[in-house]
Structure formats: C-alpha cells, structure tokens
XYZ file of C-alpha atoms in Angstrom:
717
model
C 226.884 162.626 175.973
C 229.006 165.831 176.303
C 230.390 166.722 172.792
C 234.525 167.193 173.642
C 235.838 169.889 170.950
C 239.294 170.344 172.018
C 240.979 166.293 173.348
C 244.323 165.700 174.208
C 246.458 164.203 171.085
C 249.403 163.006 172.982
C 251.763 163.447 175.262
C 255.840 165.367 174.239
C 258.735 165.425 177.065
C 259.493 166.712 180.197
C 259.794 170.326 179.638
C 261.786 172.150 183.403
C 259.675 175.519 181.442
C 258.925 178.175 177.926
C 261.579 180.786 176.097
C 259.062 183.277 175.838
C 259.590 185.734 172.572
C 260.182 189.146 172.302
C 257.294 191.254 171.461
C 260.145 192.552 168.398
C 261.916 189.346 168.326
C 261.430 187.611 164.851
C 261.199 183.992 165.208
C 260.956 180.973 162.902
C 257.864 178.515 162.750
C 256.107 175.899 160.559
C 252.909 174.852 159.593
C 251.557 172.084 158.586
C 248.748 172.779 156.112
C 245.258 171.468 154.758
C 244.700 170.654 151.542
C 245.649 174.018 150.204
C 248.956 173.773 147.424
C 252.144 175.650 148.412
C 251.907 177.962 146.251
C 248.707 179.009 147.017
C 249.346 179.808 150.410
C 252.216 181.436 149.794
C 250.473 184.384 147.486
C 247.697 184.186 149.581
C 250.364 185.411 152.774
C 252.052 187.532 150.476
C 248.744 189.606 149.465
C 247.547 189.514 152.779
C 250.753 189.458 155.367
C 253.237 190.882 153.745
C 255.255 191.706 156.764
C 256.648 187.856 156.580
C 258.483 185.489 155.031
C 258.398 182.105 153.792
C 261.884 180.942 154.529
C 260.719 177.931 153.231
C 258.146 175.951 150.947
C 257.806 171.935 151.450
C 256.031 169.791 149.138
C 257.596 166.717 148.282
C 257.448 164.912 152.266
C 255.327 167.018 154.408
C 252.716 169.725 152.917
C 253.720 173.040 154.517
C 256.102 176.492 155.052
C 258.374 177.706 157.740
C 257.683 181.630 158.551
C 259.284 183.503 160.467
C 257.906 187.066 161.690
C 257.304 188.323 165.281
C 255.099 187.037 167.804
C 252.641 188.883 166.702
C 252.213 188.440 162.901
C 252.540 184.873 163.399
C 249.509 184.926 165.459
C 247.237 186.349 162.528
C 248.318 183.954 160.115
C 247.668 181.050 163.054
C 243.924 181.981 162.448
C 244.180 181.193 158.404
C 241.272 178.752 157.480
C 244.460 176.926 155.835
C 246.663 176.416 158.553
C 246.173 172.496 160.158
C 248.988 172.874 162.266
C 251.657 175.145 163.463
C 254.928 173.327 165.054
C 257.708 175.346 167.004
C 261.447 174.656 165.537
C 263.264 172.375 167.225
C 267.034 172.420 167.399
C 268.769 169.342 166.009
C 272.056 168.502 167.006
C 274.471 165.899 166.654
C 275.435 163.741 169.265
C 279.011 162.378 170.158
C 281.628 161.937 172.055
C 285.985 161.992 170.599
C 287.391 159.008 171.854
C 291.521 158.574 171.733
C 292.172 155.944 168.691
C 291.928 152.213 169.344
C 293.816 149.184 168.930
C 290.811 146.870 167.636
C 289.570 146.618 164.493
C 287.331 149.045 162.388
C 283.908 148.537 163.383
C 282.966 148.524 159.435
C 284.883 145.408 158.927
C 283.297 143.629 161.526
C 279.648 144.453 159.851
C 280.956 144.647 156.241
C 280.691 140.524 155.931
C 282.354 138.041 152.888
C 280.097 139.342 149.542
C 280.212 140.344 146.470
C 278.412 143.889 147.960
C 279.569 146.657 148.076
C 276.566 149.152 147.529
C 277.224 150.124 143.659
C 274.771 152.480 142.060
C 272.997 153.096 145.380
C 272.514 156.602 146.291
C 272.623 157.521 149.686
C 272.099 160.699 150.807
C 273.484 162.471 154.176
C 271.940 164.714 156.234
C 274.202 166.190 158.595
C 276.921 168.896 159.352
C 278.503 168.593 154.993
C 281.339 166.086 154.195
C 285.083 166.860 153.604
C 285.236 165.568 150.113
C 287.911 166.428 149.952
C 288.747 163.611 152.165
C 290.820 160.493 150.076
C 289.340 158.025 151.438
C 285.880 159.532 150.469
C 286.552 161.924 146.819
C 286.136 158.688 145.034
C 282.564 158.021 145.954
C 281.236 161.641 146.782
C 278.438 162.493 143.633
C 277.645 166.299 145.389
C 274.768 167.159 146.975
C 273.421 170.723 148.394
C 274.000 173.158 151.842
C 270.970 173.671 153.720
C 272.253 175.932 155.675
C 274.462 178.304 153.264
C 271.851 177.736 150.230
C 274.747 177.050 147.899
C 275.173 173.535 146.376
C 278.573 173.623 148.999
C 277.997 170.840 151.770
C 281.735 171.362 153.048
C 282.371 171.060 157.241
C 282.286 174.037 159.127
C 285.737 174.052 159.326
C 286.989 178.440 160.683
C 283.932 178.726 163.828
C 282.482 175.967 165.315
C 283.907 173.432 162.882
C 282.629 170.410 162.359
C 283.841 166.709 161.769
C 280.973 164.558 162.534
C 279.109 164.456 159.005
C 282.412 163.547 157.659
C 283.301 160.187 160.533
C 278.962 159.519 159.139
C 280.164 159.497 155.168
C 282.651 156.985 156.131
C 281.232 154.449 158.038
C 278.523 154.399 154.523
C 281.164 154.499 152.288
C 284.913 155.436 152.271
C 286.926 154.118 150.031
C 290.683 153.959 150.932
C 292.375 154.001 154.010
C 289.263 152.367 155.258
C 287.039 150.489 153.860
C 283.160 151.835 155.028
C 280.516 149.288 154.811
C 280.036 150.197 151.682
C 282.845 151.488 149.498
C 281.055 151.742 145.617
C 278.315 153.692 147.017
C 277.363 156.841 145.428
C 277.747 159.422 148.762
C 275.808 162.486 148.583
C 276.374 165.640 151.618
C 273.155 167.751 152.421
C 274.497 169.738 155.251
C 271.286 170.972 157.673
C 273.660 171.304 160.660
C 275.800 174.193 160.661
C 278.702 175.441 162.527
C 278.979 173.115 166.094
C 276.648 170.910 164.533
C 273.555 172.621 165.434
C 270.633 173.486 163.136
C 267.144 173.181 162.769
C 264.473 171.876 161.499
C 263.423 174.084 158.777
C 266.593 173.368 157.433
C 266.243 169.407 158.790
C 262.987 169.002 157.115
C 264.010 171.433 153.893
C 267.735 168.434 153.701
C 265.047 165.583 154.116
C 262.899 166.936 151.011
C 265.954 167.890 148.663
C 267.354 164.753 149.073
C 264.377 162.927 148.158
C 263.791 165.009 144.794
C 266.982 164.001 144.560
C 266.363 159.559 144.210
C 268.760 159.208 147.127
C 267.647 155.165 147.858
C 268.581 156.478 151.477
C 269.175 158.374 154.001
C 271.063 158.692 157.142
C 269.534 160.688 159.982
C 272.094 160.532 162.267
C 271.488 163.817 164.737
C 267.707 163.974 166.572
C 266.386 166.432 169.124
C 264.553 165.104 172.811
C 260.448 165.049 171.557
C 259.782 161.575 172.121
C 256.653 161.727 170.073
C 255.464 160.580 167.007
C 254.083 163.702 165.194
C 256.763 166.351 165.043
C 257.081 167.874 161.800
C 260.000 166.417 160.924
C 259.164 162.671 161.707
C 256.553 163.168 159.464
C 258.205 164.201 157.174
C 260.584 160.834 157.913
C 257.457 158.757 156.911
C 256.469 160.033 153.578
C 259.519 160.403 152.841
C 259.347 156.317 153.182
C 255.411 156.096 151.479
C 258.115 158.167 148.325
C 260.385 154.796 148.222
C 263.558 156.370 150.296
C 264.496 154.537 152.725
C 265.543 156.210 155.704
C 267.419 155.728 158.440
C 268.309 157.525 162.676
C 270.082 157.320 165.254
C 267.991 156.240 168.541
C 269.341 159.285 170.452
C 272.479 159.240 173.438
C 269.906 160.101 176.170
C 270.193 156.630 177.811
C 270.116 154.906 179.960
C 266.930 155.820 180.767
C 263.695 154.943 179.285
C 261.222 156.961 177.007
C 264.344 159.062 175.528
C 263.441 158.357 171.834
C 262.933 161.566 170.177
C 262.083 162.992 166.886
C 262.767 161.382 163.916
C 263.666 158.250 165.473
C 260.168 158.221 166.573
C 259.164 156.576 163.678
C 256.897 153.813 162.989
C 258.632 153.320 159.514
C 262.128 154.568 159.649
C 265.064 152.112 160.613
C 265.493 153.179 164.140
C 269.305 152.612 165.552
C 271.246 152.007 168.951
C 274.428 151.705 169.419
C 275.843 148.519 170.755
C 279.434 148.141 171.850
C 282.203 145.341 170.368
C 283.433 142.271 172.431
C 286.557 144.411 174.159
C 289.336 143.918 177.124
C 288.686 145.649 180.598
C 291.491 146.628 182.762
C 290.257 145.608 186.098
C 292.302 146.194 189.735
C 292.249 143.405 191.997
C 293.626 143.060 195.837
C 294.896 139.767 196.953
C 292.411 137.373 199.357
C 289.274 140.048 197.768
C 286.322 138.561 195.473
C 285.520 142.354 194.176
C 287.006 143.180 190.856
C 287.088 147.319 189.864
C 286.238 148.190 185.969
C 288.603 151.686 185.515
C 287.239 153.714 182.595
C 290.577 155.052 181.263
C 290.105 158.535 179.840
C 290.044 160.870 176.826
C 293.939 161.071 175.322
C 295.205 158.812 177.991
C 298.162 156.134 176.825
C 296.425 152.799 177.530
C 296.002 150.658 180.777
C 299.150 148.145 180.888
C 300.851 148.103 184.433
C 302.273 144.142 184.193
C 302.759 144.124 187.670
C 301.229 145.287 191.613
C 301.560 148.220 192.926
C 300.856 150.523 196.077
C 298.363 152.734 196.181
C 298.791 156.998 197.381
C 295.974 159.090 197.081
C 296.221 163.114 196.509
C 294.135 165.272 198.110
C 294.389 168.586 197.688
C 297.278 169.578 195.441
C 300.173 168.030 197.815
C 301.921 164.471 197.674
C 305.285 163.224 198.213
C 306.473 159.899 197.346
C 304.290 158.847 194.482
C 307.222 157.670 193.075
C 306.571 153.763 192.093
C 302.796 154.005 193.095
C 299.379 154.144 191.632
C 297.849 158.027 192.807
C 294.082 158.124 194.153
C 292.269 161.546 193.921
C 288.519 162.815 193.981
C 287.157 164.458 191.472
C 286.792 167.461 193.430
C 289.000 170.659 192.737
C 291.812 171.126 189.946
C 291.103 169.952 185.881
C 291.616 165.843 185.377
C 294.425 167.333 183.048
C 296.457 169.006 186.053
C 295.981 166.490 188.568
C 297.125 164.014 185.664
C 300.034 166.814 185.054
C 300.550 166.961 188.806
C 300.708 162.835 189.377
C 303.255 162.201 185.971
C 305.017 165.535 187.741
C 305.625 163.311 191.056
C 306.387 160.129 189.841
C 303.830 158.117 190.062
C 303.109 155.004 187.459
C 299.165 155.518 187.229
C 296.473 157.919 188.122
C 293.539 157.219 189.025
C 290.533 159.895 189.080
C 287.266 159.109 191.825
C 283.865 160.126 190.886
C 281.107 162.247 193.372
C 279.361 159.900 192.544
C 278.317 156.053 192.044
C 277.954 156.927 188.418
C 280.067 156.457 185.906
C 282.720 159.130 184.906
C 283.996 160.360 181.317
C 285.961 162.469 181.295
C 289.664 163.459 178.325
C 292.811 164.716 179.163
C 293.523 164.931 174.946
C 296.575 166.799 173.919
C 298.753 165.634 176.789
C 300.080 162.819 175.483
C 301.408 161.618 179.412
C 303.119 159.011 179.163
C 300.899 157.284 182.579
C 297.904 156.209 181.671
C 294.155 158.350 183.379
C 292.361 155.861 184.394
C 288.514 157.217 186.456
C 286.379 154.527 188.750
C 282.775 154.876 190.531
C 282.882 156.802 194.674
C 281.413 153.148 195.283
C 285.135 151.650 193.550
C 286.901 154.292 194.701
C 286.048 153.905 198.952
C 286.615 150.389 198.307
C 289.566 151.425 196.858
C 290.168 153.299 199.448
C 289.920 150.916 202.110
C 290.946 147.475 201.219
C 294.357 149.235 199.585
C 295.234 152.162 201.169
C 294.075 151.677 204.174
C 294.957 148.257 204.636
C 298.037 148.727 202.952
C 297.454 146.331 199.939
C 298.939 146.421 197.132
C 296.275 145.979 194.060
C 297.490 144.602 190.683
C 295.582 144.564 187.525
C 294.156 142.375 185.285
C 291.933 142.163 182.429
C 289.036 140.467 181.646
C 286.838 140.192 177.712
C 283.891 142.260 178.177
C 281.133 140.062 176.239
C 278.779 142.813 173.582
C 276.116 145.007 175.007
C 274.518 147.776 174.770
C 276.149 150.940 174.923
C 274.892 153.088 177.912
C 274.009 156.263 176.387
C 272.065 154.728 173.583
C 268.179 155.640 174.175
C 265.566 154.182 175.190
C 262.214 152.945 174.266
C 259.476 153.290 173.786
C 257.221 155.474 172.043
C 255.270 158.211 173.884
C 251.646 158.015 171.600
C 252.399 155.644 169.531
C 253.826 153.276 172.359
C 255.520 151.805 170.371
C 259.256 149.275 170.115
C 262.152 151.473 169.859
C 265.092 151.163 168.728
C 264.591 149.131 165.834
C 267.900 146.984 165.871
C 271.730 147.561 166.774
C 275.053 148.109 165.250
C 278.100 149.226 167.129
C 278.865 152.440 168.478
C 281.867 152.441 170.271
C 285.776 153.607 169.523
C 284.406 153.456 165.729
C 286.667 154.629 163.373
C 286.342 156.391 160.604
C 287.458 159.512 158.839
C 287.143 163.235 159.590
C 288.677 166.833 158.281
C 292.348 165.477 157.424
C 292.888 161.871 158.737
C 290.743 160.275 161.095
C 289.190 160.037 164.567
C 287.705 157.507 166.724
C 284.036 158.822 167.997
C 280.582 157.222 169.992
C 277.492 157.393 169.713
C 273.907 155.899 167.687
C 275.260 158.861 165.296
C 277.660 156.290 164.517
C 276.033 153.189 165.267
C 273.203 154.113 162.193
C 275.704 154.493 159.235
C 276.649 150.792 159.379
C 272.909 150.064 158.961
C 272.736 153.085 156.180
C 275.922 151.332 154.580
C 274.343 146.766 154.873
C 271.008 148.806 153.802
C 272.762 149.606 151.030
C 274.345 146.315 149.951
C 270.873 145.031 150.241
C 269.724 147.559 147.874
C 272.261 146.479 145.523
C 271.361 142.883 145.250
C 267.769 143.532 145.677
C 266.780 146.688 143.811
C 263.585 145.524 143.736
C 263.364 145.254 147.966
C 261.523 148.476 149.294
C 261.758 150.180 152.137
C 259.879 147.844 154.354
C 261.803 144.966 152.922
C 265.045 146.195 153.896
C 263.803 146.569 157.226
C 262.002 143.377 157.251
C 265.237 141.625 155.978
C 268.018 143.741 158.786
C 265.225 142.391 161.811
C 263.921 139.337 161.523
C 267.750 138.135 160.925
C 268.581 140.525 163.977
C 271.188 138.747 166.570
C 269.516 138.867 170.403
C 272.208 140.364 172.730
C 271.863 138.566 175.657
C 272.651 139.460 179.337
C 272.853 137.306 182.219
C 269.477 136.534 183.217
C 268.094 136.836 179.090
C 267.989 138.627 176.472
C 268.095 142.710 177.340
C 264.442 144.016 176.759
C 263.251 145.057 173.547
C 263.347 148.751 175.000
C 266.707 148.561 174.363
C 267.775 146.374 171.868
C 264.610 146.022 169.138
C 265.226 143.281 167.340
C 269.276 143.142 168.538
C 272.602 143.406 166.249
C 272.888 143.733 163.255
C 273.363 140.588 160.658
C 274.654 141.643 157.644
C 274.830 138.414 156.541
C 271.902 136.779 157.283
C 269.690 139.958 156.338
C 271.411 139.883 152.354
C 270.114 136.186 152.012
C 267.615 136.092 154.208
C 266.444 132.271 154.971
C 262.157 133.599 156.686
C 261.142 137.177 157.030
C 257.892 137.685 159.178
C 255.879 140.667 158.673
C 255.039 142.929 161.337
C 258.442 142.326 163.196
C 257.755 144.263 166.000
C 253.968 143.926 168.303
C 253.331 147.140 169.763
C 249.749 146.426 171.757
C 249.902 149.475 172.681
C 248.579 150.989 176.408
C 246.122 148.926 177.991
C 243.171 151.152 179.401
C 240.087 147.939 179.903
C 240.425 145.429 182.763
C 240.145 142.186 180.528
C 242.047 143.032 177.281
C 241.843 140.392 174.246
C 242.807 141.444 170.702
C 244.154 139.169 167.431
C 247.231 139.646 165.404
C 247.665 138.600 162.294
C 251.643 136.945 161.734
C 253.171 136.974 158.251
C 255.831 134.147 157.716
C 257.695 133.988 154.199
C 260.095 130.817 153.774
C 262.970 132.487 151.450
C 264.498 129.433 151.227
C 264.386 127.128 148.629
C 263.716 124.142 150.833
C 260.783 123.658 152.080
C 260.730 123.954 156.152
C 258.433 123.672 159.474
C 258.582 125.969 161.983
C 258.074 125.863 165.839
C 256.821 128.742 167.658
C 257.385 129.093 171.648
C 255.314 131.164 173.539
C 257.019 134.007 175.975
C 257.231 132.858 179.752
C 254.816 132.729 181.655
C 253.221 135.715 183.329
C 250.526 136.649 185.414
C 247.478 137.798 184.022
C 248.668 137.202 180.382
C 247.756 134.535 178.770
C 248.565 133.448 174.568
C 247.524 131.809 172.228
C 249.295 130.805 168.995
C 249.927 127.087 166.582
C 252.550 125.865 167.340
C 254.431 124.578 164.802
C 254.006 125.970 160.542
C 254.977 124.234 157.816
C 256.630 126.349 154.704
C 256.999 125.245 150.907
C 260.009 127.202 148.974
C 259.280 130.994 148.607
C 255.535 130.036 150.418
C 253.677 132.921 152.294
C 251.186 132.320 155.648
C 249.863 134.543 157.417
C 248.707 133.331 160.826
C 246.817 134.441 163.874
C 247.757 134.470 166.866
C 245.666 136.158 170.389
C 246.752 138.267 173.430
C 244.705 138.269 176.284
C 245.581 139.753 179.269
C 243.443 140.773 183.243
C 245.278 143.378 185.108
C 243.989 142.762 188.070
C 246.828 139.987 188.181
C 249.970 142.016 186.147
C 252.167 144.449 187.613
C 251.915 147.541 185.791
C 254.129 150.114 182.969
C 255.855 148.065 180.235
C 255.004 144.457 179.912
C 257.688 143.189 176.770
C 259.071 140.176 175.454
C 259.913 137.957 172.643
C 257.760 135.470 170.922
C 260.281 133.208 169.630
C 259.895 130.993 166.085
C 262.700 127.860 165.754
C 263.171 126.397 162.009
C 265.589 125.047 159.844
C 268.797 125.553 162.905
C 267.521 128.913 163.515
C 265.622 130.685 165.196
C 263.188 134.783 165.126
C 262.812 136.629 167.905
C 259.483 139.452 167.602
C 259.795 141.973 169.687
C 256.428 142.402 171.703
C 255.047 144.966 174.272
C 252.119 146.868 175.961
C 251.312 149.207 178.076
C 249.916 148.533 181.582
C 247.577 152.343 181.779
C 249.871 153.161 184.866
C 253.841 153.715 184.164
C 256.593 155.661 185.444
C 256.986 157.826 182.665
C 254.240 160.390 183.559
C 252.856 161.601 187.145
C 249.565 162.812 184.979
C 247.384 162.131 181.851
C 244.367 162.300 180.060
C 244.146 165.405 180.021
C 240.829 166.957 178.540
C 239.617 170.293 177.872
C 236.084 169.584 176.098
C 233.238 171.913 175.698
C 230.278 170.264 178.158
C 226.805 171.231 176.576
C 224.527 170.317 179.801
C 227.017 173.483 181.167
C 227.114 177.530 181.098
C 231.233 177.283 181.661
C 233.627 178.429 178.572
C 235.451 175.098 179.125
C 234.998 170.962 181.483
C 238.482 169.556 182.248
C 239.711 166.465 183.069
C 242.842 164.248 184.259
C 243.946 161.565 185.842
C 246.878 162.311 189.403
C 248.996 159.168 189.439
C 250.603 160.302 192.350
C 249.388 162.771 195.935
C 250.036 166.338 194.053
C 250.562 169.645 196.581
C 249.446 171.818 194.009
C 248.737 171.976 190.291
C 248.642 174.679 187.713
C 248.027 174.560 183.531
C 249.198 177.597 181.240
C 248.097 177.960 178.184
C 250.953 178.871 175.501
C 249.566 179.048 171.605
C 251.738 176.757 169.427
C 253.845 177.969 167.531
C 254.852 181.441 168.939
C 255.057 180.046 172.733
C 252.863 183.281 173.468
C 250.948 182.865 177.058
C 247.876 182.874 176.712
C 246.867 182.611 180.147
C 246.521 180.016 183.148
C 243.726 177.952 182.790
C 243.490 176.305 186.353
C 245.686 177.042 189.970
C 244.427 173.598 192.435
C 246.426 172.785 195.334
C 246.173 169.008 196.461
C 243.984 167.847 193.686
C 242.984 164.510 194.289
C 244.865 161.687 193.357
C 243.281 159.997 190.356
C 239.984 161.283 188.442
C 239.881 165.079 188.586
C 237.308 166.756 187.145
C 235.824 170.284 186.765
C 235.301 173.515 185.047
C 236.650 176.304 183.366
C 235.146 180.219 183.112
C 237.023 181.794 180.085
C 235.986 184.222 177.718
C 237.490 183.437 174.615
C 236.568 184.701 170.864
C 236.343 182.470 167.470
C 239.685 183.994 166.715
C 241.542 182.609 169.890
C 240.258 179.053 167.732
C 243.393 176.698 167.041
C 246.380 175.090 167.792
C 247.844 174.978 171.713
C 250.105 173.369 174.401
C 248.521 173.526 178.046
C 251.558 173.001 180.168
C 251.008 170.937 183.327
C 252.987 172.017 186.477
C 252.726 169.847 189.708
C 253.870 170.635 192.483
C 255.369 167.845 194.980
C 257.198 167.550 197.902
C 259.056 171.242 196.426
C 259.880 170.000 193.190
C 258.245 170.729 190.430
C 257.437 169.441 187.432
C 256.092 170.132 183.895
C 254.437 168.526 181.417
C 253.056 170.099 177.364
C 250.215 168.573 176.086
C 248.721 170.050 172.409
C 245.539 170.853 172.135
C 243.409 172.514 169.552
C 240.520 175.070 170.822
C-alpha cells in the first residue's frame, strides 16, 4: 500500500482567487508552534532572523505567535522545526444592518424571564469594536477591559473616522441597566476592542483579545464577529476551543451569509462554542391586496421610512424615468433602475404620492435605505415578480389596491448563516435568539440593528443568568441546558431543519429551571462513504426534577435506506442519570444524496425534547471536487502521486501550489483538459528539496461551462 506523506486535511471555503504580496511588502502570518514555549521560540527568531517582528504572543489559548516581515523572510521561518503550522491572517468584521426605530417591545424583555437572577457577579467580556462606557445605561456595569487595536487600557468605540457603534449595541443587549434593561442587567461588563475603525480587525487581534479575556477571568465571552472560513481548524476556532477548556463559556454569532447552506464561518465553527443564529419575533406584516384576487403582496419598508399605515384603497400609477404626473392621491410604482432610492422617494413625494413602492430587478427581497429624508409618506419595496403582478392586475386592469395587516409568525431571519460545518460535517448553529429589529444602546442614544451579531449577546446574557444561578456549571453544562430546553421553530410541513435552527429558539425560563438534560445535544454522524453504514452512539439523560419520570423516545420519520434502533421508553428517578445506546444503520442504495437531517424526539412530563441529527452522503452540493490527496508512491519514480474525485463533468482543471501563510505562488502542479467524472489518479514530476517541506494550499481551479470555481486544500509536504 503506498505511503501517503501529504494528504487532504479539510476543505475550507470557496475562493475566487489570491492576491500575492509584493516582494518588499510586509505582511503578518500566524504560526502555530509544536511543544516549544513561545519565549524560547521568540529568542530563537530574534537571534537567527532579526528582521522579523513578533507582533503578538499567544500562550494561554493558542501556542503560537504572529510574525510580521517580507514574504522572503517569512519563508525562512516556515522551515524552522518548531513550527507546526502557519495561517494567513484573516479579516474579521461586524455584520449588522441599521434599521429604523421599531415600535415593538425590546427583545431583551422577551428573552429575560420573570426571575430573581440578573447576572450579578458574573464577568462577561465583549470582544468587539469597543464600548462607549460613558453611556448612562452602561457606565454602572462597565468594569474595564483592554484595547487590542491601540494597545492601551481604553477600549472606547472609534469616535472619529470610521466611527463604530457595534460593540456598544452588543454590550447593551447583554447588560444595559438604565432606561433600557439588558438580558442580565447586573453583570460585570468588560470590553476588549479587537475591531477598529469601520468594524474591521484581524485574527491577530481577535486571538489576542480572547487571550486577554481568559487571563482576566471572564466567565463568558461574546464574539459577534466572524469570517467566511467554514472549517474547524483555523486558529481563532482553536483559540475558542482552548478558552472553553479553561472554563470560559464562549458565545459566537453564526454569521450573516444566509440563506445559503455551508455558510457558517470561523470561529462559529467551534464544536463546543455556543453558535447563535438569528430569529425574527412575531410581527405585523403589511400586505397589498386587490379585490377579486387571491394573492397578497408583502411589502418591505425601507430604512428611514415611516410605517406603512395606509387605511383605505388607492389607485396605482407607474413612474418611468424621472417623469410623473397625476400622482396625487395614488400609490406610485417605480422600478429599481436609475436614480437612488432617496431621489425616487423625494420625487414621488413632491408629485403628491400617498406612498412609493420600488420594484426590485430580481425576485430576491430588496432591502434599502432613505435614512435622513424624514418624508411623511411610506416607502417600501417588492420583488420583481410581485411588482409585475401589481402592474398587471392593479395598473393595467385599473384596480385599486388595499392594505391589510397579517401577523407574521416567528421564524429564522433570511440572512442568518446556515450549516453544516465542512470537514467535521456537524450541525451549526446550536440555538436561535432574536436578531431582527433589535433596539439597544449606541453612542449618544439607542438604535435598532439586525444580524446574528445581535442574536449572540442575547444568549450571552442568558448564559450570565445561568452562571449566577449555578456558579458550579461548566461551559458544557450551560450549553447543555440551553440546547435541551430550546423550542423548535415550525414551518408548514414540520420543524425548520437543524442546519437552520440547531436545537431551536432559546427558552430562558426552562434553561434556568431545567427538567431534563440530554448529552450530546446534537448527533453528528459525519460523512457516510460506505454502502452499508452502522454506528452506535451513547446518549446520556439526566433527570433534573425532584420527581420520577417516564420518558418515551419517538423515532424520526421513516426514510428509504435509514433504520434506527432506540429504546422505546425509560424511567429516571429524581436526579438520576442513565446512558442509553442508539444505533443507526444506513443503506446508501436507497438514499438520496447530500445532507440528511432531522430530530429524535423525547417525550416526558408533558414536555418534548428534540435532539438534532445529521449525516451526509458522500456526494453533496457544496463542492465539485473532493478527496484531493498528494502522496509519495514508493513504487513509482515520480515525486508525487495525486488522487481526487470529480462530481460532475469539468472542461479544465489545474492545481497551483501556494505557501500557507505568505500565499506565495510556488508553481503549478497539474493542468488537465476534461478530467474524467469520478476518480482521477496520476503522477507529478516535481523536483522539490527538503527546504520546501511544510504547509501549503493546493488551489484547484475548475472551468465548467465557461464558469470558474476555485477550491483551496491545505496540505503538508
């Protein structure tokens, strides 16, 4: 059997290309060290490579350093035997959207139950853009922190060029105590500024902030930030895992790249972190109707617009270009093209319109802003298809439109990132919390924002309540109580899938007074490659009540090729723990391809508990190439052999090699026209000295029907 000296570690994320540094350009990379102490390695570098600058040292949550220098100088350090791996510095951003001030109750009031717990004595670190600790609702709970951007003890929000407000908003959701009340209004708030002007920062700063927070003894850390690296092995994810091992509960925003699947980004990919997706609370939705027609058109208010409060029927008129006459007393329809939203709104108002509806140029929802205009008429948007229907049924047939209001059910926010996580093939997010129309503190007042950045601090606040109630609970206990008590969000044909909502929407009251704990909270069976698969997992149940209870396990709905063997019922005495075995057996011949997911349901004591499960059949829609391997075949004279699998017809394939960290191009390994669909194997004539040993990115570029796709595979040569 051939010895593989370099193999695929994981697939990270779709990239469109790489930007190589200039020879004299100084860049920063992160080095993960083997067993060498950071201080020893630093002395070694200063003695042998004095032109390199070590800009950050990590010893608590990550054994490594951040090093700055030219690509050529950094190439030398990559060859040192103490280096286990190197990573390019990722950019992390806040991902919020500014909204108009809504009229609904504060989301913190919805999440915070009637409880004596307030988070008193619990230390919560907000790793973000800083905090305006002079805000009257925050100053009483603010206890200090550190600025990892300017390297001082003043983690104030950026106030001048690139001014920010994100961290102050996040802090208010967790622990405001004034005109607004946070979820845990008596916590000790600490700020760690890792994102600077414009809400941007790097993994160097984020890891340093995590280390500062852990060393300062934070009970809980909130990370409302992320990037698009969907994989569990990046240094920020490793730092989060280490922080949890050291006893800190870490809450991470899932990201705002939904509704597509496979969009969870690091560090939300951390297995033991609590990854939070965003839900919307029940709201009133304005709909346009036409007499005699069954269809109802939902309208989306633009940011900065007054509410859509029309109480009677109105005729329609369309505006093409900049000319419009006869708009008085009518609803104006305009297509998206041409002038800005603000100019369209101003023009419609000046011509006497009662309201303006902008028609998008696609069937996707349109989100826009007329912030600052303060017009007395409402301005909203509809999709292209909805707009065409209004033009056909309302304008062409001279029908007046009416406005009705419907109650919109609670659901997942469209922008909330979905799982699974590549490589580990695990369910994320873990739980949902409010992330739409969230009012909280900002410098100078209050503002409504939305994003998973707003959902995560709701869970951080709940975690603070749990930590006050049960100081002995570990981070995994807190996660277990949150997930075991969550409520599934439903759609017409059943619950939303686990990769959208995890265990469901947070139920703070039950989490504080749990009745049943289930461990693990998620069943991740991984990627199934065998034709016949069988696996037994252990489930631990703990009765948290002071009475005995009988529980019944409900099998998932029957699917072709999937079988379950589960005890139908079991009993638990007060406080008793019991471990049960559950077996799943699969026959791929009868199963559909891709991600298979659902819930195992446990019933008892008048309650239902849902355990998400996921497994993936080896072909899925997230990748067009899989299983890249580069290895030494000792039966061949070639330097390297390769093997990979193509999942659909490809016109052209190439593989380029880049040095990890510096991203310097090392040459092209392979260039193939029309590789076969399925398994591809071959040999590569490549002369490489020992100096080139180390970590690389092998970038596979595919050309399919005139489109280009690039996939990076970390490898070790």
